[in-house]
Amino acid sequence: RTGVTATTPVGLHWEHVNSPHTFVSISICNSVIWAVGRKGELYYREGVSTENPGGINWKLIESPKCAFTFNPKAATGTKLVSLTNSAAWVVLMNGVIAVRTDVSIHQLEGKQWKYLTDCELPFKHVSCMDQEVWAVQNDGTLHRRVGVTAHNAVGIAWQLVHCGPLVHVSARGCNA
């Protein structure tokens, strides 16, 4: 969306970004763009700038490889991504949440994958902003990740917030 400002929050118009891929999830934070392809592959966008907000090229990211699974018959790959200032939170097809650390405008692909296996049920949705991470498990319960800091991108534990049933959650908002 181009032309989004405080005085024109709806922006001016949508700008098409060409891609040879079909995406099922996309997340943007501080000019870093990640997307999930329809087969569960992960990409980041190169060349994003104020002058070129659509960027230049999509680059494939190393997919998370987690041996832990809630359902051995589940497909492999990623189904959802949500970016913070320094990490990418993804929900894998098997319901495991993986976190890519050290994501920044200088290191678009991040550094390494960490896996959150401290829960009894798989997740279906995650959303984050800054150090707030919220997720919905397959049973519809809402959880908040506690202990997420600049030095501990994965946090400490999940805190049950609401018994649901929920499908999605959004940690994104406006801090005007």
PDB file of C-alpha atoms in Angstrom:
ATOM      1  CA  ARG A   1       0.000   0.000   0.000  1.00  0.00           C
ATOM      2  CA  THR A   2       1.592   3.301  -0.999  1.00  0.00           C
ATOM      3  CA  GLY A   3       1.028   6.739   0.485  1.00  0.00           C
ATOM      4  CA  VAL A   4       0.140   5.594   4.012  1.00  0.00           C
ATOM      5  CA  THR A   5       0.721   8.459   6.471  1.00  0.00           C
ATOM      6  CA  ALA A   6      -0.693   9.681   9.786  1.00  0.00           C
ATOM      7  CA  THR A   7      -3.015  12.021   7.875  1.00  0.00           C
ATOM      8  CA  THR A   8      -3.882   9.434   5.176  1.00  0.00           C
ATOM      9  CA  PRO A   9      -4.042   6.130   7.087  1.00  0.00           C
ATOM     10  CA  VAL A  10      -5.855   4.343   4.243  1.00  0.00           C
ATOM     11  CA  GLY A  11      -3.051   5.217   1.836  1.00  0.00           C
ATOM     12  CA  LEU A  12      -3.363   6.093  -1.834  1.00  0.00           C
ATOM     13  CA  HIS A  13      -3.398   2.812  -3.755  1.00  0.00           C
ATOM     14  CA  TRP A  14      -2.219  -0.777  -3.876  1.00  0.00           C
ATOM     15  CA  GLU A  15       0.942  -1.502  -5.827  1.00  0.00           C
ATOM     16  CA  HIS A  16       1.313  -4.949  -7.382  1.00  0.00           C
ATOM     17  CA  VAL A  17       4.547  -6.783  -6.537  1.00  0.00           C
ATOM     18  CA  ASN A  18       5.375  -9.383  -9.183  1.00  0.00           C
ATOM     19  CA  SER A  19       6.257 -12.830  -7.936  1.00  0.00           C
ATOM     20  CA  PRO A  20       6.632 -16.244  -9.552  1.00  0.00           C
ATOM     21  CA  HIS A  21       5.363 -17.726  -6.243  1.00  0.00           C
ATOM     22  CA  THR A  22       1.905 -18.049  -4.733  1.00  0.00           C
ATOM     23  CA  PHE A  23       1.925 -16.952  -1.086  1.00  0.00           C
ATOM     24  CA  VAL A  24      -0.361 -18.068   1.751  1.00  0.00           C
ATOM     25  CA  SER A  25       1.110 -15.842   4.487  1.00  0.00           C
ATOM     26  CA  ILE A  26       3.169 -12.647   4.542  1.00  0.00           C
ATOM     27  CA  SER A  27       4.595 -10.491   7.340  1.00  0.00           C
ATOM     28  CA  ILE A  28       6.384  -7.141   7.362  1.00  0.00           C
ATOM     29  CA  CYS A  29       8.335  -5.407  10.139  1.00  0.00           C
ATOM     30  CA  ASN A  30      10.821  -2.540   9.767  1.00  0.00           C
ATOM     31  CA  SER A  31      11.199  -3.035   5.989  1.00  0.00           C
ATOM     32  CA  VAL A  32      11.858  -6.768   6.413  1.00  0.00           C
ATOM     33  CA  ILE A  33       9.391  -8.912   4.450  1.00  0.00           C
ATOM     34  CA  TRP A  34       8.925 -12.663   4.812  1.00  0.00           C
ATOM     35  CA  ALA A  35       6.403 -14.849   3.005  1.00  0.00           C
ATOM     36  CA  VAL A  36       5.223 -18.468   3.032  1.00  0.00           C
ATOM     37  CA  GLY A  37       4.705 -20.194  -0.303  1.00  0.00           C
ATOM     38  CA  ARG A  38       1.770 -22.501  -0.982  1.00  0.00           C
ATOM     39  CA  LYS A  39       3.986 -25.581  -0.552  1.00  0.00           C
ATOM     40  CA  GLY A  40       5.262 -24.407   2.853  1.00  0.00           C
ATOM     41  CA  GLU A  41       8.504 -22.827   1.670  1.00  0.00           C
ATOM     42  CA  LEU A  42       9.814 -19.566   3.224  1.00  0.00           C
ATOM     43  CA  TYR A  43      11.084 -16.465   1.402  1.00  0.00           C
ATOM     44  CA  TYR A  44      12.402 -13.021   2.266  1.00  0.00           C
ATOM     45  CA  ARG A  45      12.289  -9.954   0.024  1.00  0.00           C
ATOM     46  CA  GLU A  46      15.572  -8.308  -1.043  1.00  0.00           C
ATOM     47  CA  GLY A  47      16.050  -4.652  -1.909  1.00  0.00           C
ATOM     48  CA  VAL A  48      13.174  -3.153   0.103  1.00  0.00           C
ATOM     49  CA  SER A  49      13.676   0.595   0.630  1.00  0.00           C
ATOM     50  CA  THR A  50      11.729   3.839   0.872  1.00  0.00           C
ATOM     51  CA  GLU A  51      12.358   4.401  -2.826  1.00  0.00           C
ATOM     52  CA  ASN A  52      11.448   0.796  -3.721  1.00  0.00           C
ATOM     53  CA  PRO A  53       8.949  -0.491  -1.100  1.00  0.00           C
ATOM     54  CA  GLY A  54       8.146  -3.534  -3.258  1.00  0.00           C
ATOM     55  CA  GLY A  55      11.762  -4.684  -3.197  1.00  0.00           C
ATOM     56  CA  ILE A  56      13.667  -6.440  -5.948  1.00  0.00           C
ATOM     57  CA  ASN A  57      13.741 -10.201  -5.532  1.00  0.00           C
ATOM     58  CA  TRP A  58      12.420 -13.119  -3.431  1.00  0.00           C
ATOM     59  CA  LYS A  59      15.073 -15.351  -1.811  1.00  0.00           C
ATOM     60  CA  LEU A  60      14.444 -18.804  -0.392  1.00  0.00           C
ATOM     61  CA  ILE A  61      15.141 -19.215   3.335  1.00  0.00           C
ATOM     62  CA  GLU A  62      16.365 -22.403   4.984  1.00  0.00           C
ATOM     63  CA  SER A  63      13.221 -24.176   6.190  1.00  0.00           C
ATOM     64  CA  PRO A  64      12.905 -25.197   9.820  1.00  0.00           C
ATOM     65  CA  LYS A  65      13.575 -28.886  10.376  1.00  0.00           C
ATOM     66  CA  CYS A  66      12.023 -30.032  13.621  1.00  0.00           C
ATOM     67  CA  ALA A  67      11.966 -33.728  14.559  1.00  0.00           C
ATOM     68  CA  PHE A  68       9.361 -33.077  17.270  1.00  0.00           C
ATOM     69  CA  THR A  69       5.824 -33.440  15.961  1.00  0.00           C
ATOM     70  CA  PHE A  70       2.280 -33.646  17.282  1.00  0.00           C
ATOM     71  CA  ASN A  71       1.157 -35.575  14.216  1.00  0.00           C
ATOM     72  CA  PRO A  72       3.661 -37.746  12.340  1.00  0.00           C
ATOM     73  CA  LYS A  73       1.356 -37.776   9.287  1.00  0.00           C
ATOM     74  CA  ALA A  74       1.265 -33.961   9.044  1.00  0.00           C
ATOM     75  CA  ALA A  75       2.733 -32.302   5.968  1.00  0.00           C
ATOM     76  CA  THR A  76       6.144 -30.680   6.259  1.00  0.00           C
ATOM     77  CA  GLY A  77       6.857 -27.007   5.795  1.00  0.00           C
ATOM     78  CA  THR A  78       5.505 -23.737   7.121  1.00  0.00           C
ATOM     79  CA  LYS A  79       1.948 -22.429   7.118  1.00  0.00           C
ATOM     80  CA  LEU A  80       2.245 -18.988   8.761  1.00  0.00           C
ATOM     81  CA  VAL A  81       4.841 -16.303   9.548  1.00  0.00           C
ATOM     82  CA  SER A  82       4.849 -13.267  11.865  1.00  0.00           C
ATOM     83  CA  LEU A  83       7.846 -10.929  12.237  1.00  0.00           C
ATOM     84  CA  THR A  84       9.105  -8.928  15.219  1.00  0.00           C
ATOM     85  CA  ASN A  85      11.974  -6.424  15.311  1.00  0.00           C
ATOM     86  CA  SER A  86      14.496  -9.253  15.635  1.00  0.00           C
ATOM     87  CA  ALA A  87      12.813 -12.601  14.980  1.00  0.00           C
ATOM     88  CA  ALA A  88      10.473 -14.523  12.706  1.00  0.00           C
ATOM     89  CA  TRP A  89       7.835 -16.676  14.386  1.00  0.00           C
ATOM     90  CA  VAL A  90       6.436 -19.453  12.195  1.00  0.00           C
ATOM     91  CA  VAL A  91       3.799 -22.137  12.648  1.00  0.00           C
ATOM     92  CA  LEU A  92       4.853 -25.352  10.954  1.00  0.00           C
ATOM     93  CA  MET A  93       2.359 -27.657   9.224  1.00  0.00           C
ATOM     94  CA  ASN A  94       2.697 -30.073  12.148  1.00  0.00           C
ATOM     95  CA  GLY A  95       1.690 -27.382  14.697  1.00  0.00           C
ATOM     96  CA  VAL A  96       5.135 -26.741  16.144  1.00  0.00           C
ATOM     97  CA  ILE A  97       6.221 -23.102  16.484  1.00  0.00           C
ATOM     98  CA  ALA A  98       9.743 -22.277  15.319  1.00  0.00           C
ATOM     99  CA  VAL A  99      11.554 -18.964  15.831  1.00  0.00           C
ATOM    100  CA  ARG A 100      14.256 -17.630  13.506  1.00  0.00           C
ATOM    101  CA  THR A 101      16.576 -15.441  15.573  1.00  0.00           C
ATOM    102  CA  ASP A 102      18.605 -12.353  14.653  1.00  0.00           C
ATOM    103  CA  VAL A 103      16.386 -11.223  11.765  1.00  0.00           C
ATOM    104  CA  SER A 104      17.135  -7.617  10.755  1.00  0.00           C
ATOM    105  CA  ILE A 105      17.418  -5.286   7.785  1.00  0.00           C
ATOM    106  CA  HIS A 106      21.130  -6.250   7.729  1.00  0.00           C
ATOM    107  CA  GLN A 107      20.503 -10.007   8.046  1.00  0.00           C
ATOM    108  CA  LEU A 108      17.160 -10.577   6.299  1.00  0.00           C
ATOM    109  CA  GLU A 109      17.284 -14.362   6.563  1.00  0.00           C
ATOM    110  CA  GLY A 110      18.160 -14.342  10.275  1.00  0.00           C
ATOM    111  CA  LYS A 111      20.646 -16.613  11.991  1.00  0.00           C
ATOM    112  CA  GLN A 112      19.224 -19.862  13.391  1.00  0.00           C
ATOM    113  CA  TRP A 113      16.033 -21.770  14.118  1.00  0.00           C
ATOM    114  CA  LYS A 114      14.838 -22.460  17.655  1.00  0.00           C
ATOM    115  CA  TYR A 115      11.877 -24.739  18.344  1.00  0.00           C
ATOM    116  CA  LEU A 116       9.234 -24.353  21.028  1.00  0.00           C
ATOM    117  CA  THR A 117       8.250 -27.810  22.251  1.00  0.00           C
ATOM    118  CA  ASP A 118       7.066 -26.804  25.739  1.00  0.00           C
ATOM    119  CA  CYS A 119       3.368 -27.327  25.041  1.00  0.00           C
ATOM    120  CA  GLU A 120       0.994 -30.264  24.928  1.00  0.00           C
ATOM    121  CA  LEU A 121      -1.076 -29.274  21.883  1.00  0.00           C
ATOM    122  CA  PRO A 122      -0.172 -28.025  18.401  1.00  0.00           C
ATOM    123  CA  PHE A 123      -0.670 -24.390  17.369  1.00  0.00           C
ATOM    124  CA  LYS A 124      -2.650 -23.072  14.408  1.00  0.00           C
ATOM    125  CA  HIS A 125      -1.888 -19.342  14.576  1.00  0.00           C
ATOM    126  CA  VAL A 126       0.753 -16.939  15.924  1.00  0.00           C
ATOM    127  CA  SER A 127       1.030 -13.146  15.837  1.00  0.00           C
ATOM    128  CA  CYS A 128       3.704 -10.920  17.284  1.00  0.00           C
ATOM    129  CA  MET A 129       4.843  -7.322  17.528  1.00  0.00           C
ATOM    130  CA  ASP A 130       7.889  -6.050  19.373  1.00  0.00           C
ATOM    131  CA  GLN A 131       8.149  -8.366  22.405  1.00  0.00           C
ATOM    132  CA  GLU A 132       4.484  -9.420  22.433  1.00  0.00           C
ATOM    133  CA  VAL A 133       3.771 -12.901  21.066  1.00  0.00           C
ATOM    134  CA  TRP A 134       0.266 -14.385  21.053  1.00  0.00           C
ATOM    135  CA  ALA A 135      -0.804 -17.755  19.675  1.00  0.00           C
ATOM    136  CA  VAL A 136      -3.876 -19.950  19.265  1.00  0.00           C
ATOM    137  CA  GLN A 137      -3.640 -23.697  19.800  1.00  0.00           C
ATOM    138  CA  ASN A 138      -5.630 -26.193  17.734  1.00  0.00           C
ATOM    139  CA  ASP A 139      -8.196 -26.478  20.545  1.00  0.00           C
ATOM    140  CA  GLY A 140      -8.917 -22.727  20.232  1.00  0.00           C
ATOM    141  CA  THR A 141      -7.195 -21.627  23.445  1.00  0.00           C
ATOM    142  CA  LEU A 142      -5.329 -18.303  23.431  1.00  0.00           C
ATOM    143  CA  HIS A 143      -1.789 -18.131  24.823  1.00  0.00           C
ATOM    144  CA  ARG A 144       0.749 -15.356  25.417  1.00  0.00           C
ATOM    145  CA  ARG A 145       4.491 -16.016  25.369  1.00  0.00           C
ATOM    146  CA  VAL A 146       6.083 -14.657  28.547  1.00  0.00           C
ATOM    147  CA  GLY A 147       9.723 -13.690  28.949  1.00  0.00           C
ATOM    148  CA  VAL A 148      10.293 -12.521  25.361  1.00  0.00           C
ATOM    149  CA  THR A 149      13.029  -9.855  25.399  1.00  0.00           C
ATOM    150  CA  ALA A 150      15.632  -8.402  23.058  1.00  0.00           C
ATOM    151  CA  HIS A 151      18.110 -10.938  24.494  1.00  0.00           C
ATOM    152  CA  ASN A 152      15.697 -13.896  24.642  1.00  0.00           C
ATOM    153  CA  ALA A 153      13.698 -13.920  21.400  1.00  0.00           C
ATOM    154  CA  VAL A 154      11.933 -17.211  22.233  1.00  0.00           C
ATOM    155  CA  GLY A 155      10.814 -16.276  25.742  1.00  0.00           C
ATOM    156  CA  ILE A 156      10.330 -18.623  28.673  1.00  0.00           C
ATOM    157  CA  ALA A 157       6.855 -20.191  28.661  1.00  0.00           C
ATOM    158  CA  TRP A 158       3.288 -20.051  27.347  1.00  0.00           C
ATOM    159  CA  GLN A 159       0.624 -18.466  29.550  1.00  0.00           C
ATOM    160  CA  LEU A 160      -3.011 -19.467  29.011  1.00  0.00           C
ATOM    161  CA  VAL A 161      -5.051 -16.280  28.556  1.00  0.00           C
ATOM    162  CA  HIS A 162      -8.471 -17.387  27.256  1.00  0.00           C
ATOM    163  CA  CYS A 163     -10.187 -20.745  26.877  1.00  0.00           C
ATOM    164  CA  GLY A 164     -11.586 -19.788  23.479  1.00  0.00           C
ATOM    165  CA  PRO A 165     -12.609 -21.053  21.077  1.00  0.00           C
ATOM    166  CA  LEU A 166     -10.561 -18.775  18.818  1.00  0.00           C
ATOM    167  CA  VAL A 167      -9.212 -19.206  15.296  1.00  0.00           C
ATOM    168  CA  HIS A 168      -6.882 -16.206  14.848  1.00  0.00           C
ATOM    169  CA  VAL A 169      -5.174 -13.590  16.982  1.00  0.00           C
ATOM    170  CA  SER A 170      -3.448 -10.306  16.089  1.00  0.00           C
ATOM    171  CA  ALA A 171      -0.784  -8.664  18.213  1.00  0.00           C
ATOM    172  CA  ARG A 172      -0.435  -5.920  15.604  1.00  0.00           C
ATOM    173  CA  GLY A 173      -1.861  -2.501  16.284  1.00  0.00           C
ATOM    174  CA  CYS A 174      -1.240   1.196  16.274  1.00  0.00           C
ATOM    175  CA  ASN A 175       0.787   2.885  18.978  1.00  0.00           C
ATOM    176  CA  ALA A 176       0.048   6.465  17.916  1.00  0.00           C
TER     177      ALA A 176
END
